[in-house]
Amino acid sequence: MSKQSELTMNDSINNMLVVSSVSNVNPIKSYDPEALRNSFHSEIRPILDVLDKLRTQGITEENVNIPTIVVVGDQSSGKSSVLESLAGITLPRGQGIATRVPLILRLQSCLSEQDSKILMEYGSVKEMRINSEDDIEAAINAATDDLAGSNKNIRDTPILLHIRKPDAPDLTMVDLPGITRVPVHGQPENIYEQVRDMIMHYIKPEESIILNVLPAEVDFSTCESIRLSQTVDKKGVRTLAVVTKVDKAPEGLFEKVTSDAVSIGLGYVCVRNRTPADDSIAVARCRELELFNDHPDLRNIDRSMVGIPTLGRRLVKIQSDMVRGCLPRIRDQIHEALQKRRQEMSNVPRSIDSVNEAVAVFLRLQNEMLNMLTQVVRDGDFSLVPDDCTLHYTARLHEEFTKFAEDLGKSGLRLSQPSQTDEIRQMFSEHQGVALPDFLPHTVLHQLVKKQIDSITQTCIFLVDRVFKYAAEVVLHVQSLIFEAYPHLRDRHHKLAIQVLNETKTTTVEFVERMLAKERTVIFTTNASYLDTIAKINSAVETARRSNQAYIELDVGRIREGLILNEAVPATGWYREAWEMKVRIAAYSKIMHERLADEIPLEIRNALQRTIVNRLQELTMMQAFSSPEELGTLMQQDSKIICRRVRLQQCIDTLEKSLMLVSGMIAA
């Protein structure tokens, strides 16, 4: 047994009552801990046992909030001293931040010393037994160093300390780091923000009971812990204030706790901190009793507002009331979490235990892939993937084809550039003698058309490259979604998809090359737009000349050009003939570009649709596997999926057990 346990708390308090009752007309009255414990065990203990089981099962990880007393206070406000007194143990104390990680202190009463135990959990350490109360402080310090390092850093990774001993109040409390604004050596500059965020995380849930520790010697309204608690509990309906160090500033304390300037809805309890002069916690409680019974500034405070025993009873009562009120809400939260986990489990592929199951799953997945690719590629239906723009196939292809048409229109001759007219004039000069002087050389026309084709060849081939690359990304993306749980099958489908798309791409490039070769070889059109464009240009030029305009704008294809008339349009001679040839080439290029802008995209879309919707499905059905045994290998699930299914099943089992526990408690 530890030194602190040599004199139990009940014995010391009863002894104190005998000594102090003669010194005060209204002394702190004795209470019957045995009666309190019996009543508590019969009414509240079963509920708290259920909540303890829920915590042990990790139910809080499912966003289920369990009523918890959260201890907050400014640095060196005396939080650890209060917890020591309640638990009857020694906790780490010192200058600066003594608590650097959340300490979940679970106190549980038992009937005899033989049933006592002290267990600690943190990180990967589970149910580490502590042999003596004297070893608790060192164990907490070691665990804190393991979690947060040996310097002054803090970390939001809790230590769970479970203490079961006679006469301990049945409480679960969370002790958090004290609030500090000035970092000490070794602490980060944002230490205040880290502590603040940690505190807000614990006190924000409506199920949290805030135990706000306030030193008696300060103005309560200036305490940062008050400001933080009021941000989540404006009326103080779930805040209880503990005033510490009352022996250091007893003057005016009565007025401070009765005026309630900071709206503490659950009231105040004034306590005396244990000091180094107190040999044990029991001695500290004796001196606390004497202080409140004898000190002239403290004896007038109502007896229901002073002393650690009072604080313990108040906390037990507040916690029990909170627990009773929260049980229906906890049940609803568990039910909601259970439904969510079951829905997640329904989306996880089942395990495959036989070849027949593997074949059935394979065929189902094949149909899902075909349906999804048909919707996306052929029908332009994005209802299955409304938010994934990368799979909006027809829209992305339309963007590519529109850009292709614009790029074609921007290439070739420019009516506004005199240098191109001069180039045509030079070509006429080089072909003199081929035809009669008053005929335009046909060879020049062919050379100019070929030059136009050469300028757009790469544009056409690049279009095929870009579209097929995107189509492959869409197919692989769909396959990855469908075969997510089966990586071997997914990889086999990826390989087949790339193979068949590359084959189709080769034939599509050949089609484009044949089209361009025809355009080089045969100059032909029956499109009335050719003559209309020539007439429109000539009419605009003549009209401008008659009206003495120096500048005109012309629309040829997708380009609107501005011409300085005297520079761009020669009036007579060979340059005039070169200009006329240039106009004809521009008009014909417009027709040729429109022809290519339709035919090439049409062929690409048709080839991809036949390949993805029809040929790919046939190929994967025939070549995905050669035997049922090979299919069994291909249908092996991803280890991540297996682990996820196991984890979800564990969550579901935990939630179902938790729901039964809470529902049974409510029904009782």
XYZ file of C-alpha atoms in Angstrom, residues 81-662:
582
model
C -3.725 19.452 -7.353
C -7.507 19.197 -7.680
C -7.266 15.882 -9.520
C -4.787 14.581 -6.945
C -7.183 15.370 -4.174
C -10.119 13.734 -5.941
C -8.186 10.612 -6.875
C -6.031 10.369 -3.778
C -2.831 10.037 -5.826
C 0.183 12.149 -6.830
C 0.305 13.565 -10.360
C 3.139 15.399 -12.173
C 3.530 18.998 -11.079
C 6.089 21.701 -11.599
C 6.909 25.001 -13.270
C 5.515 25.653 -16.753
C 3.237 23.115 -18.403
C 3.149 20.021 -16.207
C 0.402 18.327 -18.267
C 1.574 18.043 -21.879
C -0.837 15.422 -23.202
C -4.505 14.777 -22.343
C -4.757 12.600 -19.235
C -7.993 10.613 -19.132
C -8.398 9.791 -15.453
C -10.929 7.047 -14.882
C -11.773 6.683 -11.182
C -13.796 3.724 -10.014
C -14.750 2.737 -6.487
C -14.531 -0.829 -5.214
C -15.444 -2.557 -1.969
C -12.019 -3.708 -0.773
C -8.313 -3.127 -1.221
C -8.052 -6.559 -2.830
C -10.100 -5.299 -5.765
C -7.864 -2.245 -6.245
C -5.855 -1.837 -9.433
C -4.003 0.821 -11.418
C -3.760 0.453 -15.190
C -2.322 2.769 -17.840
C -2.756 2.859 -21.609
C -1.156 5.130 -24.197
C -0.142 4.768 -27.817
C 0.512 1.102 -28.469
C 0.816 0.285 -24.749
C -2.282 -1.543 -23.498
C -3.272 -2.195 -19.845
C 0.145 -1.572 -18.327
C -0.176 -2.408 -14.648
C 1.251 0.048 -12.100
C 2.056 -1.716 -8.844
C 1.912 1.211 -6.441
C 0.373 4.654 -6.211
C 3.877 5.940 -5.531
C 4.821 4.913 -9.100
C 2.002 6.788 -10.849
C 3.824 10.108 -11.233
C 6.924 8.504 -12.744
C 4.802 6.355 -15.074
C 2.872 9.382 -16.352
C 6.094 11.324 -16.905
C 7.611 8.429 -18.855
C 4.490 8.004 -20.973
C 4.365 11.753 -21.655
C 7.990 11.728 -22.816
C 7.216 8.805 -25.107
C 4.281 10.632 -26.672
C 5.394 14.271 -26.730
C 9.174 14.093 -26.302
C 11.333 15.061 -23.372
C 11.149 18.810 -24.040
C 8.158 21.082 -23.389
C 6.133 20.185 -26.493
C 2.507 19.103 -26.234
C 0.619 16.483 -28.217
C -3.053 15.557 -28.536
C -2.512 11.852 -27.866
C -4.120 10.833 -24.563
C -2.895 8.755 -21.647
C -5.611 6.661 -20.007
C -5.116 6.105 -16.268
C -7.626 3.725 -14.694
C -7.630 3.754 -10.897
C -9.917 1.468 -8.927
C -9.756 1.828 -5.165
C -12.087 2.022 -2.152
C -13.815 5.350 -1.574
C -12.764 6.774 -4.963
C -15.496 8.832 -6.619
C -16.858 7.167 -9.749
C -15.765 9.722 -12.292
C -14.075 9.952 -15.659
C -12.161 13.184 -16.171
C -9.844 14.540 -18.842
C -6.998 16.759 -17.656
C -5.670 19.049 -20.395
C -2.542 21.221 -20.615
C -2.747 24.577 -18.875
C -3.286 27.610 -21.077
C -0.133 29.653 -21.646
C 0.515 32.565 -23.969
C 4.302 32.823 -23.669
C 6.326 29.830 -24.938
C 9.229 28.718 -22.789
C 12.511 27.354 -24.076
C 11.910 24.358 -26.328
C 8.251 25.120 -27.014
C 6.898 26.162 -30.426
C 5.881 29.770 -30.960
C 2.262 28.743 -31.463
C 1.983 26.904 -28.134
C -1.076 28.952 -27.178
C -2.894 28.018 -30.392
C -2.032 24.341 -29.909
C -3.354 24.274 -26.341
C -6.440 26.303 -27.291
C -7.319 23.976 -30.173
C -6.879 20.913 -27.956
C -9.147 22.368 -25.280
C -11.812 23.361 -27.795
C -11.787 19.844 -29.250
C -12.675 18.370 -25.848
C -15.121 20.972 -24.520
C -17.112 21.603 -27.708
C -19.374 18.482 -27.561
C -22.585 19.175 -25.669
C -21.966 16.043 -23.619
C -18.800 17.510 -22.074
C -18.933 18.844 -18.499
C -16.426 21.682 -18.165
C -14.568 21.786 -14.848
C -12.994 25.240 -14.935
C -10.160 25.644 -12.421
C -9.735 29.277 -11.274
C -7.066 30.560 -8.821
C -8.591 32.618 -6.027
C -6.002 35.395 -6.323
C -7.018 36.446 -9.875
C -9.974 38.255 -11.382
C -12.095 35.419 -12.817
C -13.142 37.489 -15.812
C -9.514 37.751 -16.959
C -8.933 33.995 -17.035
C -8.415 32.629 -20.523
C -10.077 29.353 -19.543
C -13.293 31.279 -18.786
C -13.183 32.928 -22.188
C -12.730 29.587 -23.965
C -15.479 27.809 -22.044
C -17.903 30.669 -22.704
C -17.368 30.316 -26.459
C -19.018 26.857 -26.338
C -21.173 27.232 -23.201
C -22.329 30.843 -23.164
C -24.819 30.403 -20.319
C -22.561 28.118 -18.317
C -25.174 25.353 -18.093
C -22.485 22.673 -18.208
C -19.645 24.553 -16.496
C -18.611 24.047 -12.872
C -15.927 26.321 -11.419
C -13.344 25.129 -8.873
C -11.647 27.954 -6.992
C -8.178 26.888 -5.876
C -5.517 28.419 -3.614
C -8.148 29.962 -1.370
C -5.672 30.089 1.529
C -3.540 32.545 -0.472
C -6.329 35.032 -1.240
C -9.276 34.531 1.132
C -10.235 38.199 1.252
C -13.254 38.993 -0.906
C -13.683 35.399 -2.054
C -17.207 35.223 -0.640
C -18.303 38.107 -2.864
C -16.579 36.649 -5.940
C -18.307 33.272 -5.748
C -21.713 34.641 -4.823
C -21.876 37.465 -7.378
C -21.072 35.074 -10.269
C -19.826 37.736 -12.663
C -18.759 35.162 -15.242
C -21.970 33.074 -15.433
C -21.015 29.698 -14.010
C -24.278 27.781 -14.358
C -23.300 24.788 -12.205
C -21.889 26.945 -9.445
C -18.582 27.173 -7.556
C -16.661 24.893 -5.234
C -13.770 26.395 -3.261
C -10.864 24.130 -2.327
C -7.469 24.365 -0.660
C -4.557 23.062 -2.697
C -2.196 20.538 -1.257
C 1.155 22.134 -0.382
C 4.637 20.662 0.105
C 4.064 20.955 3.871
C 1.204 18.439 3.656
C 2.642 15.003 4.295
C -0.253 13.269 2.583
C -3.504 13.957 0.806
C -5.401 13.026 3.976
C -3.459 15.663 5.932
C -4.198 18.186 3.190
C -7.909 17.489 3.545
C -7.715 17.933 7.329
C -6.132 21.339 6.880
C -8.691 22.236 4.216
C -11.475 21.460 6.680
C -9.872 23.560 9.387
C -9.389 26.449 6.940
C -13.034 26.672 5.880
C -14.318 26.188 9.428
C -11.991 28.667 11.117
C -10.934 31.411 8.713
C -13.072 34.536 9.171
C -13.219 35.305 5.435
C -14.113 31.750 4.438
C -16.413 30.473 7.183
C -19.386 32.388 5.741
C -19.250 30.606 2.380
C -22.077 28.117 2.120
C -20.954 24.641 3.136
C -22.274 23.226 -0.181
C -19.589 25.267 -1.945
C -16.407 24.233 -0.160
C -14.103 21.248 0.112
C -12.827 18.403 -2.023
C -15.481 15.965 -0.673
C -18.163 18.413 -1.792
C -16.510 18.710 -5.196
C -16.467 14.921 -5.554
C -20.156 14.624 -4.703
C -21.082 17.507 -7.010
C -19.176 16.001 -9.916
C -20.686 12.563 -9.370
C -24.183 14.074 -9.274
C -23.606 16.296 -12.319
C -22.090 13.441 -14.287
C -24.912 11.054 -13.390
C -27.557 13.609 -14.391
C -25.742 14.290 -17.649
C -25.413 10.579 -18.364
C -29.123 9.918 -17.813
C -30.060 12.759 -20.132
C -27.575 11.746 -22.811
C -28.403 8.054 -23.123
C -31.117 8.508 -25.802
C -28.823 10.792 -27.789
C -25.931 8.326 -27.453
C -28.234 5.556 -28.680
C -29.216 7.651 -31.705
C -25.578 8.485 -32.471
C -24.612 4.819 -32.287
C -27.541 3.855 -34.525
C -26.546 6.506 -37.079
C -22.904 5.360 -37.013
C -24.029 1.738 -37.413
C -26.133 2.566 -40.457
C -23.210 4.443 -41.979
C -20.817 1.537 -41.417
C -23.304 -0.965 -42.825
C -23.666 1.191 -45.922
C -19.883 1.300 -46.283
C -19.736 -2.476 -45.888
C -22.360 -2.920 -48.612
C -20.027 -1.072 -50.993
C -17.069 -3.321 -50.162
C -16.788 -6.422 -52.388
C -17.507 -9.700 -50.654
C -14.835 -12.339 -50.318
C -14.706 -14.965 -53.092
C -14.608 -18.552 -51.862
C -15.057 -20.648 -55.012
C -14.465 -20.715 -58.772
C -18.206 -20.419 -59.414
C -18.336 -17.268 -57.305
C -15.310 -15.921 -59.185
C -17.016 -16.492 -62.559
C -20.238 -14.887 -61.349
C -18.401 -11.839 -60.005
C -16.332 -11.566 -63.189
C -19.428 -11.553 -65.406
C -21.145 -9.005 -63.182
C -18.113 -6.716 -63.304
C -17.875 -7.111 -67.082
C -21.481 -5.978 -67.430
C -20.878 -3.046 -65.099
C -17.859 -1.992 -67.154
C -19.766 -2.289 -70.433
C -22.751 -0.334 -69.090
C -20.577 2.437 -67.703
C -18.447 2.752 -70.862
C -21.579 2.719 -73.014
C -23.138 5.488 -70.957
C -20.011 7.609 -70.941
C -18.635 7.014 -74.466
C -21.703 6.410 -76.622
C -24.585 8.098 -74.810
C -22.812 11.017 -73.146
C -24.621 10.129 -69.914
C -22.620 11.282 -66.886
C -25.190 10.458 -64.224
C -22.915 7.786 -62.743
C -20.033 10.259 -62.410
C -21.630 13.728 -62.214
C -18.738 15.345 -60.353
C -15.840 13.705 -62.176
C -15.289 15.946 -65.203
C -12.464 13.739 -66.473
C -15.131 11.158 -67.377
C -17.392 13.605 -69.220
C -16.146 12.025 -72.429
C -18.308 13.582 -75.144
C -17.911 17.064 -73.662
C -14.119 16.767 -73.567
C -14.057 15.412 -77.143
C -16.231 18.283 -78.331
C -13.717 20.702 -76.820
C -10.858 18.959 -78.656
C -12.690 18.929 -81.991
C -13.698 22.587 -81.665
C -10.088 23.543 -81.001
C -9.002 21.422 -83.968
C -11.366 23.294 -86.288
C -10.075 26.619 -84.957
C -6.464 25.540 -85.470
C -7.220 24.557 -89.073
C -8.817 27.934 -89.713
C -5.770 29.770 -88.363
C -3.341 27.978 -90.690
C -2.514 28.735 -94.320
C -2.653 31.914 -96.368
C -3.391 35.359 -94.979
C -5.010 37.843 -97.346
C -3.573 40.669 -95.291
C 0.091 39.660 -95.836
C 1.631 41.148 -99.031
C 4.645 38.859 -98.677
C 2.505 35.817 -99.478
C 1.173 37.550 -102.555
C 4.741 38.267 -103.640
C 5.619 34.590 -103.103
C 2.802 33.528 -105.432
C 4.027 36.101 -107.962
C 7.466 34.486 -107.889
C 5.898 31.064 -108.465
C 4.102 32.432 -111.547
C 7.393 33.763 -112.835
C 9.108 30.368 -112.401
C 6.337 28.597 -114.339
C 6.316 30.833 -117.427
C 6.058 28.846 -120.651
C 4.026 26.049 -119.122
C 0.728 27.594 -120.250
C -0.492 30.440 -122.470
C 0.222 33.934 -121.070
C -3.396 34.651 -120.223
C -3.933 31.366 -118.293
C -3.001 30.843 -114.646
C -0.594 27.884 -114.307
C -2.351 24.798 -112.892
C 0.928 23.599 -111.428
C 1.060 26.680 -109.198
C -2.412 25.860 -107.904
C -1.331 22.315 -107.027
C 1.796 23.517 -105.269
C -0.146 26.028 -103.219
C -2.753 23.417 -102.188
C -0.011 20.942 -101.235
C 1.595 23.651 -99.154
C -1.683 24.197 -97.348
C -1.977 20.451 -96.668
C 1.589 20.300 -95.356
C 0.841 23.136 -92.915
C -2.021 21.204 -91.281
C -0.687 17.630 -91.378
C 0.823 17.732 -87.897
C -2.325 19.399 -86.557
C -4.390 16.451 -87.787
C -2.003 13.782 -86.452
C -1.691 15.543 -83.094
C -5.478 15.516 -82.796
C -5.498 11.730 -83.101
C -2.727 11.467 -80.488
C -4.490 13.714 -77.990
C -7.945 12.167 -78.352
C -6.724 8.583 -78.141
C -4.605 9.410 -75.126
C -7.630 10.913 -73.400
C -9.852 7.987 -74.438
C -7.326 5.565 -72.943
C -7.350 7.552 -69.692
C -11.156 7.331 -69.571
C -11.214 3.585 -70.202
C -8.472 2.893 -67.647
C -10.235 5.138 -65.139
C -13.519 3.287 -65.571
C -11.756 -0.070 -65.303
C -9.982 1.077 -62.145
C -13.322 2.038 -60.617
C -15.001 -1.236 -61.569
C -12.089 -3.540 -60.706
C -10.805 -1.570 -57.698
C -10.952 -4.601 -55.419
C -9.247 -6.932 -57.906
C -5.842 -5.494 -58.880
C -4.763 -8.499 -60.989
C -7.949 -8.400 -63.032
C -7.691 -4.630 -63.317
C -4.136 -4.859 -64.669
C -5.165 -7.518 -67.206
C -8.001 -5.299 -68.452
C -5.661 -2.307 -68.612
C -3.268 -4.273 -70.782
C -6.000 -5.419 -73.161
C -7.507 -1.916 -73.371
C -4.168 -0.314 -74.248
C -3.540 -3.022 -76.835
C -6.844 -2.623 -78.661
C -6.777 1.194 -78.487
C -3.275 1.290 -79.958
C -4.446 -0.927 -82.824
C -7.400 1.368 -83.478
C -5.195 4.433 -83.259
C -2.916 3.030 -85.955
C -5.823 2.486 -88.343
C -7.183 5.951 -87.537
C -3.856 7.611 -88.319
C -3.819 5.707 -91.619
C -7.300 7.048 -92.370
C -6.158 10.621 -91.698
C -3.088 10.174 -93.877
C -5.252 8.848 -96.738
C -7.561 11.857 -96.414
C -4.642 14.259 -96.562
C -3.155 12.374 -99.504
C -6.470 12.732 -101.396
C -6.497 16.453 -100.655
C -2.967 16.756 -102.040
C -3.769 14.772 -105.158
C -7.256 15.911 -106.126
C -8.436 19.505 -106.028
C -12.191 19.223 -106.037
C -15.331 20.734 -104.603
C -18.968 21.185 -105.554
C -19.575 23.380 -102.550
C -21.180 26.663 -103.604
C -19.385 28.333 -100.724
C -16.197 28.373 -102.833
C -17.564 30.768 -105.462
C -19.568 32.678 -102.860
C -16.423 33.380 -100.832
C -14.514 34.610 -103.907
C -17.403 36.842 -104.916
C -17.748 38.198 -101.391
C -14.052 39.114 -101.193
C -13.943 40.724 -104.650
C -17.117 42.687 -103.956
C -15.739 44.000 -100.664
C -12.493 45.081 -102.340
C -14.213 46.840 -105.232
C -16.648 48.594 -102.954
C -13.766 49.825 -100.838
C -11.881 51.114 -103.895
C -14.899 53.020 -105.203
C -15.425 54.666 -101.843
C -11.698 55.379 -101.429
C -11.424 53.305 -98.261
C -7.831 52.592 -97.244
C -8.728 49.756 -94.834
C -11.291 46.931 -94.902
C -12.071 43.811 -92.858
C -12.856 40.434 -94.395
C -14.204 37.164 -92.975
C -12.585 34.073 -94.468
C -13.427 30.876 -92.652
C -12.935 31.310 -88.892
C -10.537 34.271 -89.271
C -11.448 37.928 -89.560
C -8.637 39.876 -91.269
C -7.957 43.554 -91.649
C -6.398 44.704 -94.972
C -4.619 47.932 -95.917
C -5.972 48.040 -99.423
C -3.043 49.559 -101.371
C -0.525 47.189 -99.749
C -2.489 43.929 -99.777
C -4.464 44.172 -103.058
C -2.474 45.047 -106.227
C -4.450 46.856 -108.919
C -2.963 45.400 -112.146
C -0.376 43.063 -113.698
C 1.120 39.877 -112.369
C 0.642 41.019 -108.805
C -3.059 41.369 -109.492
C -3.128 37.833 -110.885
C -1.200 36.606 -107.825
C -3.796 38.250 -105.589
C -6.610 36.520 -107.483
C -4.881 33.170 -107.082
C -4.441 33.894 -103.395
C -8.165 34.587 -103.034
C -9.015 31.305 -104.759
C -6.637 29.359 -102.495
C -8.132 31.043 -99.417
C -11.672 30.152 -100.515
C -10.686 26.571 -101.304
C -8.779 26.222 -98.025
C -11.924 27.243 -96.204
C -13.835 24.368 -97.849
C -10.979 21.920 -97.292
C -10.680 22.861 -93.602
C -14.409 22.427 -93.048
C -14.250 19.061 -94.754
C -11.380 17.863 -92.553
C -12.894 19.414 -89.416
C -15.925 17.144 -89.882
C -14.499 13.974 -91.414
C -11.535 13.419 -89.110
C -13.447 13.893 -85.806
C -16.279 11.760 -87.186
C -13.870 8.931 -87.981
C -12.165 9.258 -84.578
C -15.441 9.136 -82.659
C -16.742 6.234 -84.703
C -13.516 4.240 -84.345
C -13.315 4.828 -80.589
C -16.972 4.013 -80.026
C -16.729 0.718 -81.926
C -13.518 -0.162 -80.122
C -14.541 0.743 -76.578
C -18.173 -0.324 -76.592
C -17.937 -3.414 -78.794
C -14.479 -4.726 -79.525
C -13.002 -4.198 -76.069
C -15.849 -6.097 -74.454
C -15.418 -9.020 -76.861
C -11.648 -9.065 -76.386
C -11.794 -9.035 -72.582
C -14.372 -11.814 -72.546
C -12.193 -13.985 -74.804
C -8.709 -13.174 -73.544
C -9.089 -12.108 -69.891
C -8.412 -15.654 -68.690
C -7.719 -19.048 -70.199
C -9.014 -21.293 -67.398
C -11.154 -21.138 -64.261
C -7.993 -21.565 -62.195
C -6.408 -18.522 -63.815
C -9.585 -16.552 -63.183
C -9.367 -17.510 -59.515
C -5.895 -15.990 -59.426
C -7.053 -12.860 -61.226
C -9.950 -12.449 -58.810
C -7.731 -12.318 -55.728
C -8.729 -9.180 -53.843
C -6.505 -6.284 -52.904
C -5.090 -6.636 -49.402
C -6.353 -3.127 -48.629
C -9.892 -4.202 -49.484
C -9.573 -7.273 -47.284
C -8.268 -5.186 -44.385
C -11.016 -2.635 -44.928
C -13.699 -5.330 -44.863
C -12.266 -6.790 -41.649
C -12.032 -3.357 -40.041
C -15.575 -2.435 -41.039
C -16.903 -5.718 -39.685
C -15.140 -5.041 -36.394
C -16.700 -1.567 -36.289
C -20.127 -3.006 -37.032
C -19.738 -5.656 -34.318
C -18.641 -2.993 -31.822
C -21.521 -0.696 -32.718
C -24.081 -3.501 -32.530
C -22.843 -4.515 -29.070
C -22.804 -0.880 -27.984
C -26.325 -0.321 -29.260
C -27.562 -3.342 -27.310
C -25.858 -2.094 -24.139
C -27.293 1.414 -24.358
